[in-house]
Coordinates of C-alpha atoms in Angstrom, one line a residue:
M1 CA -65.2 -68.3 11.1
T2 CA -67.3 -65.3 12.0
H3 CA -68.1 -66.8 15.5
L4 CA -64.4 -67.5 16.0
R5 CA -63.5 -63.9 15.1
L6 CA -66.1 -62.6 17.6
D7 CA -64.8 -64.9 20.3
L8 CA -61.3 -63.7 19.8
Q9 CA -62.4 -60.0 19.9
Y10 CA -64.3 -60.8 23.1
F11 CA -61.3 -62.4 24.8
A12 CA -59.1 -59.5 23.6
G13 CA -61.3 -57.1 25.4
E14 CA -61.4 -59.0 28.7
K15 CA -59.5 -57.4 31.6
T16 CA -57.2 -60.4 32.3
E17 CA -53.7 -58.8 32.3
K18 CA -52.0 -57.2 35.3
A19 CA -51.6 -53.4 35.1
T20 CA -48.4 -52.1 33.6
P21 CA -46.3 -49.5 35.5
Q22 CA -47.5 -46.9 33.0
K23 CA -51.2 -47.7 33.9
R24 CA -50.4 -47.6 37.6
L25 CA -48.8 -44.2 37.2
E26 CA -51.8 -42.8 35.3
S27 CA -54.2 -44.2 37.9
R28 CA -52.1 -42.6 40.7
K29 CA -52.2 -39.2 38.9
K30 CA -56.0 -39.5 39.0
G31 CA -56.0 -40.3 42.7
E32 CA -56.9 -43.9 42.1
V33 CA -54.9 -45.9 44.6
A34 CA -55.5 -48.9 47.0
K35 CA -56.3 -47.5 50.4
S36 CA -58.5 -48.4 53.4
Q37 CA -60.3 -45.9 55.5
E38 CA -59.9 -48.2 58.5
V39 CA -56.2 -47.6 58.7
P40 CA -56.4 -43.9 59.5
S41 CA -59.1 -44.7 62.1
A42 CA -56.9 -47.2 63.8
F43 CA -54.0 -44.7 63.8
I44 CA -56.2 -42.0 65.3
L45 CA -57.4 -44.3 68.1
F46 CA -53.8 -45.4 68.8
G47 CA -52.8 -41.7 68.8
S48 CA -55.6 -40.8 71.2
A49 CA -54.6 -43.7 73.5
L50 CA -51.0 -42.5 73.5
A51 CA -52.1 -39.0 74.3
L52 CA -54.1 -40.2 77.3
Y53 CA -51.2 -42.3 78.4
L54 CA -48.7 -39.4 78.2
L55 CA -51.0 -36.6 79.2
G56 CA -53.1 -38.4 81.7
G57 CA -51.9 -36.4 84.7
W58 CA -52.3 -33.1 82.8
Y59 CA -55.9 -34.1 81.7
L60 CA -56.8 -35.1 85.3
E61 CA -55.8 -31.7 86.6
R62 CA -57.5 -29.8 83.8
I63 CA -60.8 -31.8 84.3
L64 CA -60.7 -31.2 88.0
A65 CA -60.2 -27.5 87.4
L66 CA -63.1 -27.6 85.0
F67 CA -65.3 -29.3 87.6
Q68 CA -64.3 -26.8 90.3
F69 CA -65.1 -24.0 87.9
V70 CA -68.6 -25.4 87.0
Y71 CA -69.7 -26.7 90.4
Q72 CA -68.0 -24.1 92.7
D73 CA -67.2 -20.9 90.9
L74 CA -70.3 -20.7 88.8
L75 CA -72.6 -21.7 91.7
L76 CA -71.1 -19.2 94.0
T77 CA -71.1 -16.4 91.4
T78 CA -74.1 -14.3 90.8
I79 CA -74.7 -14.5 87.0
T80 CA -75.7 -11.3 85.4
I81 CA -76.0 -9.9 81.9
Q82 CA -72.6 -8.3 82.3
N83 CA -70.5 -11.3 83.5
L84 CA -72.3 -14.0 81.5
P85 CA -70.2 -13.6 78.3
E86 CA -67.0 -13.7 80.3
L87 CA -68.1 -16.9 82.1
V88 CA -69.2 -18.6 78.9
N89 CA -65.9 -17.6 77.2
Q90 CA -63.9 -19.0 80.1
L91 CA -65.8 -22.3 80.0
L92 CA -65.3 -22.5 76.2
I93 CA -61.6 -21.8 76.5
E94 CA -61.2 -24.6 79.1
M95 CA -63.0 -27.1 76.8
V96 CA -60.9 -26.0 73.8
I97 CA -57.7 -26.5 75.8
L98 CA -58.9 -30.0 76.7
A99 CA -59.8 -30.9 73.1
T100 CA -56.8 -29.4 71.3
P101 CA -54.2 -32.1 72.1
L102 CA -56.6 -34.9 71.0
F103 CA -57.6 -32.9 67.9
V104 CA -54.0 -32.2 66.8
I105 CA -53.0 -35.8 67.4
A106 CA -56.0 -37.1 65.5
I107 CA -55.0 -35.0 62.5
I108 CA -51.3 -36.1 62.6
F109 CA -52.1 -39.8 63.0
G110 CA -54.9 -39.6 60.5
I111 CA -52.5 -38.2 57.9
G112 CA -49.9 -40.8 58.9
G113 CA -52.4 -43.6 58.4
T114 CA -53.0 -42.4 54.8
F115 CA -49.3 -41.8 54.1
V116 CA -48.2 -45.3 55.1
Q117 CA -50.7 -46.6 52.5
I118 CA -50.1 -44.4 49.5
G119 CA -47.2 -42.1 50.3
F120 CA -47.2 -38.5 49.2
L121 CA -49.8 -38.0 46.5
F122 CA -50.9 -34.8 44.8
A123 CA -53.8 -35.6 42.4
P124 CA -55.7 -32.5 41.2
E125 CA -57.8 -34.6 38.9
A126 CA -59.4 -36.3 41.9
V127 CA -60.8 -33.0 43.1
F128 CA -62.7 -32.1 39.9
A129 CA -66.3 -33.0 39.8
K130 CA -67.3 -35.9 37.5
L131 CA -70.8 -36.1 36.0
S132 CA -70.6 -39.9 36.3
R133 CA -70.7 -39.5 40.1
I134 CA -74.1 -37.9 40.0
N135 CA -75.5 -40.2 37.4
P136 CA -78.5 -41.9 39.2
I137 CA -78.0 -45.2 37.2
S138 CA -74.3 -45.4 38.2
G139 CA -75.3 -44.5 41.7
A140 CA -77.8 -47.3 41.9
K141 CA -75.2 -49.7 40.6
R142 CA -72.8 -48.7 43.3
I143 CA -75.5 -49.0 46.0
F144 CA -76.5 -52.5 45.0
S145 CA -73.0 -53.7 44.0
L146 CA -70.9 -56.4 45.7
R147 CA -68.5 -53.8 47.0
A148 CA -71.4 -51.9 48.7
L149 CA -72.5 -55.2 50.3
V150 CA -69.0 -55.8 51.6
E151 CA -68.8 -52.3 53.0
L152 CA -72.2 -52.8 54.8
V153 CA -71.0 -56.2 56.3
K154 CA -67.8 -54.6 57.3
S155 CA -69.5 -51.7 59.1
I156 CA -71.9 -54.0 60.9
L157 CA -69.1 -56.3 61.9
K158 CA -67.1 -53.3 63.2
V159 CA -69.9 -51.9 65.3
V160 CA -70.7 -55.4 66.7
V161 CA -67.1 -56.2 67.6
I162 CA -66.4 -52.7 69.1
A163 CA -69.7 -52.7 71.1
T164 CA -68.9 -56.2 72.4
A165 CA -65.4 -55.2 73.4
A166 CA -66.8 -52.0 75.2
G167 CA -69.5 -54.1 76.9
I168 CA -66.9 -56.6 78.2
I169 CA -64.7 -53.8 79.5
L170 CA -67.6 -52.1 81.3
W171 CA -68.8 -55.4 82.7
T172 CA -65.3 -56.3 83.9
N173 CA -65.2 -52.9 85.7
R174 CA -68.8 -52.9 86.9
D175 CA -67.8 -52.8 90.6
T176 CA -65.6 -49.8 90.0
L177 CA -68.5 -48.1 88.1
M178 CA -71.0 -48.8 90.8
G179 CA -68.7 -47.4 93.4
L180 CA -67.8 -44.1 91.6
S181 CA -70.5 -42.2 93.4
H182 CA -68.8 -43.0 96.8
L183 CA -65.3 -41.9 95.7
P184 CA -63.8 -38.4 95.8
I185 CA -63.9 -36.5 92.6
R186 CA -60.2 -37.0 91.9
Q187 CA -60.3 -40.8 92.3
S188 CA -63.5 -41.2 90.3
T189 CA -62.1 -39.1 87.5
A190 CA -58.9 -41.1 87.5
A191 CA -60.9 -44.3 87.4
I192 CA -62.9 -43.1 84.5
G193 CA -59.8 -42.0 82.7
Q194 CA -58.2 -45.5 83.2
M195 CA -61.2 -47.2 81.8
T196 CA -61.3 -44.9 78.9
F197 CA -57.7 -45.6 78.1
Q198 CA -58.3 -49.3 78.4
L199 CA -61.3 -49.0 76.0
F200 CA -59.2 -46.9 73.5
V201 CA -56.4 -49.4 73.4
T202 CA -58.8 -52.4 73.0
V203 CA -60.8 -50.8 70.2
A204 CA -57.5 -49.6 68.5
I205 CA -56.2 -53.2 68.5
I206 CA -59.5 -54.4 67.0
L207 CA -59.4 -51.7 64.4
V208 CA -55.9 -52.6 63.4
V209 CA -56.9 -56.2 62.7
L210 CA -59.9 -55.0 60.7
A211 CA -57.8 -52.4 58.9
V212 CA -55.2 -55.0 57.8
A213 CA -58.0 -57.2 56.4
D214 CA -59.7 -54.3 54.8
Y215 CA -56.5 -53.0 53.2
M216 CA -55.8 -56.4 51.7
Y217 CA -59.4 -56.5 50.3
Q218 CA -59.1 -52.9 49.0
K219 CA -55.8 -53.8 47.3
Y220 CA -57.4 -56.9 45.7
E221 CA -60.3 -54.8 44.4
F222 CA -57.9 -52.1 43.1
E223 CA -55.8 -54.6 41.3
K224 CA -58.9 -56.1 39.7
Q225 CA -60.2 -52.6 38.8
I226 CA -57.0 -51.5 36.9
R227 CA -56.5 -54.8 35.0
M228 CA -55.9 -54.4 31.3
S229 CA -57.0 -56.3 28.3
K230 CA -54.7 -57.5 25.6
Q231 CA -55.9 -54.6 23.4
D232 CA -55.2 -52.1 26.2
L233 CA -51.6 -53.4 26.3
K234 CA -51.3 -53.0 22.5
D235 CA -52.7 -49.5 22.6
E236 CA -50.4 -48.5 25.5
F237 CA -47.4 -49.9 23.6
K238 CA -48.4 -47.9 20.5
K239 CA -48.8 -44.8 22.7
T240 CA -45.5 -45.1 24.4
E241 CA -43.3 -46.6 21.7
G242 CA -45.2 -45.3 18.7
D243 CA -47.3 -47.1 16.1
P244 CA -45.1 -49.8 14.5
L245 CA -46.5 -49.0 11.0
I246 CA -45.8 -45.3 11.4
K247 CA -42.3 -46.0 12.8
S248 CA -41.5 -48.3 9.9
K249 CA -42.6 -45.6 7.5
V250 CA -40.5 -43.0 9.2
K251 CA -37.5 -45.3 9.2
E252 CA -38.1 -46.0 5.5
K253 CA -38.3 -42.3 4.8
Q254 CA -35.1 -41.7 6.7
R255 CA -33.3 -44.4 4.8
Q256 CA -34.5 -43.0 1.5
M257 CA -33.3 -39.5 2.4
S258 CA -30.0 -40.9 3.5
L259 CA -29.6 -42.9 0.3
N260 CA -30.5 -39.8 -1.8
R261 CA -27.7 -37.8 0.0
M262 CA -25.2 -40.5 -0.6
I263 CA -26.2 -40.8 -4.3
Q264 CA -25.6 -37.0 -4.7
D265 CA -22.1 -37.4 -3.2
L266 CA -21.3 -40.6 -5.2
P267 CA -19.9 -38.8 -8.3
R268 CA -17.0 -37.5 -6.1
A269 CA -16.0 -41.1 -5.2
D270 CA -12.8 -42.7 -6.6
V271 CA -13.9 -46.2 -5.9
L272 CA -16.8 -48.3 -4.6
I273 CA -15.7 -51.3 -2.7
T274 CA -18.3 -54.1 -2.5
N275 CA -18.9 -57.5 -0.8
P276 CA -20.2 -57.9 -3.7
T277 CA -23.9 -57.4 -2.9
H278 CA -24.3 -57.2 0.8
F279 CA -22.1 -54.2 1.5
A280 CA -20.8 -51.3 -0.5
V281 CA -18.5 -48.5 0.7
A282 CA -17.5 -45.5 -1.5
L283 CA -14.2 -43.8 -0.9
A284 CA -12.8 -40.5 -2.1
Y285 CA -9.3 -39.1 -1.7
D286 CA -7.7 -35.7 -2.5
D287 CA -4.2 -35.3 -1.2
K288 CA -4.6 -31.5 -1.2
T289 CA -7.6 -31.4 1.2
M290 CA -7.6 -34.9 2.9
E291 CA -5.1 -36.5 5.2
A292 CA -6.5 -40.0 4.4
P293 CA -9.1 -41.5 2.1
T294 CA -12.6 -40.7 3.4
V295 CA -15.9 -42.6 3.3
I296 CA -18.5 -40.6 1.5
A297 CA -21.2 -43.3 1.1
M298 CA -22.0 -46.7 2.4
G299 CA -24.9 -49.2 2.4
M300 CA -26.1 -52.7 3.1
D301 CA -28.3 -55.0 1.0
F302 CA -30.8 -52.8 -0.8
Q303 CA -28.7 -49.6 -0.3
A304 CA -25.6 -51.4 -1.5
L305 CA -27.4 -52.5 -4.6
K306 CA -28.6 -49.0 -5.3
L307 CA -25.0 -47.6 -4.8
R308 CA -23.7 -50.2 -7.3
E309 CA -26.3 -49.2 -9.9
K310 CA -25.6 -45.5 -9.5
A311 CA -21.8 -46.1 -9.5
K312 CA -22.1 -47.7 -12.9
E313 CA -24.2 -44.8 -14.1
F314 CA -21.6 -42.3 -12.8
R315 CA -18.7 -44.4 -14.1
V316 CA -17.3 -44.9 -10.6
T317 CA -14.9 -47.9 -10.5
I318 CA -16.3 -50.8 -8.6
V319 CA -13.8 -53.2 -6.9
E320 CA -14.9 -56.4 -5.1
N321 CA -13.1 -57.0 -1.9
K322 CA -15.3 -58.9 0.7
P323 CA -13.2 -58.5 3.9
L324 CA -12.2 -54.9 3.2
A325 CA -15.8 -53.9 2.4
R326 CA -17.1 -55.6 5.6
A327 CA -14.3 -54.0 7.7
L328 CA -14.9 -50.5 6.4
Y329 CA -18.7 -50.9 6.9
D330 CA -18.2 -52.1 10.5
Q331 CA -15.5 -49.6 11.6
T332 CA -16.5 -46.4 9.9
D333 CA -19.3 -44.0 9.3
I334 CA -20.0 -41.5 6.5
G335 CA -17.4 -38.7 6.7
D336 CA -14.8 -40.8 8.6
P337 CA -11.3 -41.3 7.3
V338 CA -10.1 -44.9 6.6
P339 CA -8.7 -46.5 9.8
E340 CA -4.9 -46.7 9.9
E341 CA -4.9 -50.5 10.0
L342 CA -6.7 -50.5 6.6
F343 CA -4.4 -48.0 4.9
G344 CA -2.4 -50.7 3.1
A345 CA -5.4 -52.5 1.5
V346 CA -7.1 -49.2 0.6
A347 CA -3.8 -47.8 -0.9
E348 CA -3.5 -50.9 -3.2
I349 CA -7.0 -50.5 -4.4
L350 CA -6.6 -46.8 -5.1
A351 CA -3.4 -47.4 -6.9
Y352 CA -5.1 -50.0 -9.1
V353 CA -8.0 -47.6 -9.8
Y354 CA -5.7 -44.7 -10.7
R355 CA -3.7 -47.0 -13.0
I356 CA -6.7 -48.4 -14.9
N357 CA -8.1 -44.9 -15.2
G358 CA -4.8 -43.7 -16.6
R359 CA -4.2 -41.0 -14.0
L360 CA -2.4 -40.3 -10.8
K361 CA -4.5 -38.7 -8.0
G362 CA -3.1 -35.2 -7.3
G363 CA -0.8 -35.4 -10.3
N364 CA -0.5 -33.1 -13.4

């Protein structure tokens, strides 16, 4: 029996259940989401290729101007201490102008590559330092884990595939490369730009394929990481819905308080209509202050039984009428007047009660 209990506890602690929406939301708030670093890389390369395609003519003119500045203006200019800072600044400005479009596009497409995976996410908790990240034991486990091995294989595969693709492109254009030295500067620069564009597009396509595969793997790992045990599901239910034991105690307390209030008002009742044990409804009527008989107490099962006991103690007349008791219980709440369609039945009972009590309600 002890072994069986331990086995059940073991299986209850296994992460075998899919994560609930609440668990996913909590993980997202911590910055824990399924994402691949290869997707932004593929986006950045595609953006760079697009920039080269759209701005190829502009880049050609800027690069030719830079060559002219370096190989003509600088060589023909006498460099002195006075003009050296100006020449260096001019050279840096030209290089910044060339790099700025690619830099801006890389940022935009890099953000876009992350956004398509996880959407907008603001997770301050992910920024805070965690001591577990600098724990040498945990670090060693991460280094020698299956995930680290997969990352290593993925990196090697990426380098091999991209290097192979670059080699094929260069080999295909070997005649052009060998003849660059015999071409004018404009034509050689254009040829290099065309090969660069071809390389960017090829590598970007390869990275997209790798990114899709890596994202699927990262999503699988993430789903496995956030799995929940049966005990986790129970704990989450208690956290969101409240502990069933506490809820039952609260409801019991509320029922007791409600019953106490009804018992306090019961002496004012003229009659208690019962079913006879399942339902009990107490009515009071004062023609000076009420337009119709009013429900001042009602209960079902245990509460109905308590109302019957207290009605006997307070000498309140008890009348058994199953359909009327059920109808009053279903159609009214405490403080409500009797529904118009039940006036006749209630009036007959009140008349009977007044007659046996030897008085007329509201009379002298």
